[in-house]
C-alpha positions as a Python dict, from the first residue, in 0.01 Angstrom:
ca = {
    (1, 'X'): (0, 0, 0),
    (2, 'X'): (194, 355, -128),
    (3, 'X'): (269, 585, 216),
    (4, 'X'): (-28, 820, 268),
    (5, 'X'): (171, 1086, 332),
    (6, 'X'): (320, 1054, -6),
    (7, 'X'): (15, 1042, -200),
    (8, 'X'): (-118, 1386, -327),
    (9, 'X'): (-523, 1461, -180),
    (10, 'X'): (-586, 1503, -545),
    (11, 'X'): (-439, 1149, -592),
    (12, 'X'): (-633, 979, -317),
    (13, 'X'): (-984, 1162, -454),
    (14, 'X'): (-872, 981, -776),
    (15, 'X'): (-826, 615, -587),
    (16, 'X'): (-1057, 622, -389),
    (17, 'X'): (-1346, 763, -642),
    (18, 'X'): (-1302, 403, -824),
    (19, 'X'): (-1633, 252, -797),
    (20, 'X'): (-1472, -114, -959),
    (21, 'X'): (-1339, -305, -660),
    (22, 'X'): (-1069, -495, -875),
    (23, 'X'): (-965, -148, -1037),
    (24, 'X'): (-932, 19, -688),
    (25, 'X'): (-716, -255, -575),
    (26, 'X'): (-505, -216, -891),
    (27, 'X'): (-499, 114, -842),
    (28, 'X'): (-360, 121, -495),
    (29, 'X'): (-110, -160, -591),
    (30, 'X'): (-7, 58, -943),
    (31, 'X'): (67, 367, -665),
    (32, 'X'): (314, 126, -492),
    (33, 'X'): (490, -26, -830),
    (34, 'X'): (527, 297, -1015),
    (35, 'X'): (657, 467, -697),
    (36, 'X'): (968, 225, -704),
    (37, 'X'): (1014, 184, -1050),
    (38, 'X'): (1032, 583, -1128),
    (39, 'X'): (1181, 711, -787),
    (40, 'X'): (884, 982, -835),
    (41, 'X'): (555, 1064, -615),
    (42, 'X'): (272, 1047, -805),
    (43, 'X'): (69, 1377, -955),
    (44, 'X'): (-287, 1386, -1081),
    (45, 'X'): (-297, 1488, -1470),
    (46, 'X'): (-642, 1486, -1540),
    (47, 'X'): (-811, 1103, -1543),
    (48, 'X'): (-428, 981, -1508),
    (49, 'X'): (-210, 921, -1209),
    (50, 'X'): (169, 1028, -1352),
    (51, 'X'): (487, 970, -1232),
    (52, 'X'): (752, 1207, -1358),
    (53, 'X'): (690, 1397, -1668),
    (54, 'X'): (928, 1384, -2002),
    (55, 'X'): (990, 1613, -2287),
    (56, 'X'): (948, 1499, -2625),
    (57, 'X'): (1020, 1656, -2959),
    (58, 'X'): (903, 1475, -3273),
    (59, 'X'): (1089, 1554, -3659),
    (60, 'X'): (783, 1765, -3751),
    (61, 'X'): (919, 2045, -3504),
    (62, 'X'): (616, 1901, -3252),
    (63, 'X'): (727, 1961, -2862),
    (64, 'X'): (605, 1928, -2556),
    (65, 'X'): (577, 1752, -2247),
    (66, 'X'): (362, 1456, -2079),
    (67, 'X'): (388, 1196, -1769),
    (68, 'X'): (682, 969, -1817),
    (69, 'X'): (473, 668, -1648),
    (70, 'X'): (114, 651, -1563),
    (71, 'X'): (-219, 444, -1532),
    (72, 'X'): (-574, 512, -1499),
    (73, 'X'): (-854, 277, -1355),
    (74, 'X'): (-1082, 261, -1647),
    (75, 'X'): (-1433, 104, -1549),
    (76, 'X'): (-1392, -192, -1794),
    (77, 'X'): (-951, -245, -1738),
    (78, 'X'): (-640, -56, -1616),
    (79, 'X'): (-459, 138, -1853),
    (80, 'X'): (-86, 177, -1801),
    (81, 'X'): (97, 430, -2025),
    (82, 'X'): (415, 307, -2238),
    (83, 'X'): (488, 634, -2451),
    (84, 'X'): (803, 432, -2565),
    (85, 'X'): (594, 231, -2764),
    (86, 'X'): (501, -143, -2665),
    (87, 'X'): (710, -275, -2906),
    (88, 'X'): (1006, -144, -2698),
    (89, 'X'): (864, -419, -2438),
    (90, 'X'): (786, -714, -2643),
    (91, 'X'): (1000, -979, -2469),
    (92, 'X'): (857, -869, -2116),
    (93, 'X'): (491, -875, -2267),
    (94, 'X'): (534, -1242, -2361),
    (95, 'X'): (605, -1328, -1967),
    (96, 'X'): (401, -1043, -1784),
    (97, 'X'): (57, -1275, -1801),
    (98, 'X'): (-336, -1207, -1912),
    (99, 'X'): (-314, -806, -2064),
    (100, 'X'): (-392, -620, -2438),
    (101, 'X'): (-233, -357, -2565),
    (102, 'X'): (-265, -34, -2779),
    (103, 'X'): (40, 106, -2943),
    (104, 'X'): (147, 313, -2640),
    (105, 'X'): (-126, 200, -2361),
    (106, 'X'): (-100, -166, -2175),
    (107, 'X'): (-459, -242, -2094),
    (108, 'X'): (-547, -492, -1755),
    (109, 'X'): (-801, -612, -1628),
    (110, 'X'): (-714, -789, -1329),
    (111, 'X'): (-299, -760, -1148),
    (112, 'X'): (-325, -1044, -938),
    (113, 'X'): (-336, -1259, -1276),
    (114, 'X'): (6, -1088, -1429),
    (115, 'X'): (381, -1102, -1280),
    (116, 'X'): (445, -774, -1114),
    (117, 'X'): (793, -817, -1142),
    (118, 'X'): (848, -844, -1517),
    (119, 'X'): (525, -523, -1508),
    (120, 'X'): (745, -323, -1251),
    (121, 'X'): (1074, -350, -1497),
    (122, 'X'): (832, -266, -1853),
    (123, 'X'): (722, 86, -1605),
    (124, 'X'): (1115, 111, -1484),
    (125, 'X'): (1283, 36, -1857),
    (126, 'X'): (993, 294, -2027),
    (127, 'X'): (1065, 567, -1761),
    (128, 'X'): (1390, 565, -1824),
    (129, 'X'): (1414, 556, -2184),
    (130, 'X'): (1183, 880, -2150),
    (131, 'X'): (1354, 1045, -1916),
    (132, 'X'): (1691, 999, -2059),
    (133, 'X'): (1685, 1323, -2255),
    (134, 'X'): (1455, 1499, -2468),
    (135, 'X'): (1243, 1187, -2629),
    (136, 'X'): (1207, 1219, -3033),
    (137, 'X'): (1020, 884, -3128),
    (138, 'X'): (610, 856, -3092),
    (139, 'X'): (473, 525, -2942),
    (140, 'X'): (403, 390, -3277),
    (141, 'X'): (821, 389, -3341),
    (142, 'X'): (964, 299, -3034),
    (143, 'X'): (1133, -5, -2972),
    (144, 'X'): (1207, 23, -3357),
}
């Protein structure tokens, strides 16, 4: 269960507004993983919970910035946020257990059916691929 005292009100109104019991749970246990795997507290960025934030700049001159790891208890799964692409993670994918996936978005429905391990080093390896500098791929070409 992540400290109290580390988790933001805005955070906890986030949590604890989950209505899906499974979802909450995840929820609480994604506050703990993402904590150690990123080194950051978490922040509220609209329907997400984000850890970090990274800069990206794409070869159309497109910049900005946007959480470097995240989630957000959807009513039907859990989405957790790969901007690296999930190709960057295929070997991990193959051993992390019952999940679907978007191009940038890992989508699960229940974390007591997947290896938190091998999902704690996919958050730690895409946080710091993100972080390492400023971040010029979109999800679609990472791991490319």
């Amino acid at each position: 269960m992540a400290d109290p005292a580390q988790v933001p009100p805005d955070v906890r109104e986030l949590v604890d507004a989950v209505e899906h019991p499974v979802r909450r749970r995840d929820a609480e246990t994604l506050l703990d993983l993402m904590s150690r795997a990123t080194g950051e507290t978490p922040h509220r960025d609209g329907s997400i919970v984000g850890f970090g934030r990274y800069r990206y700049e794409y070869a159309s001159g497109r910049s900005g910035d946007a959480v470097a790891a995240g989630f957000a208890p959807r009513k039907a799964r859990t989405v957790v946020y790969l901007m690296d692409g999930i190709d960057a993670h295929r070997e991990d994918l193959e051993r992390l257990g019952p999940h679907q996936h978007g191009v940038g978005c890992l989508y699960l429905k229940d974390l007591e059916r997947v290896d938190l391990a091998v999902l704690e080093r996919i958050v730690a390896d895409s946080y710091r691929t993100l972080t390492a500098g400023t971040y010029g791929l979109r999800a679609r070409e990472g791991g490319t």
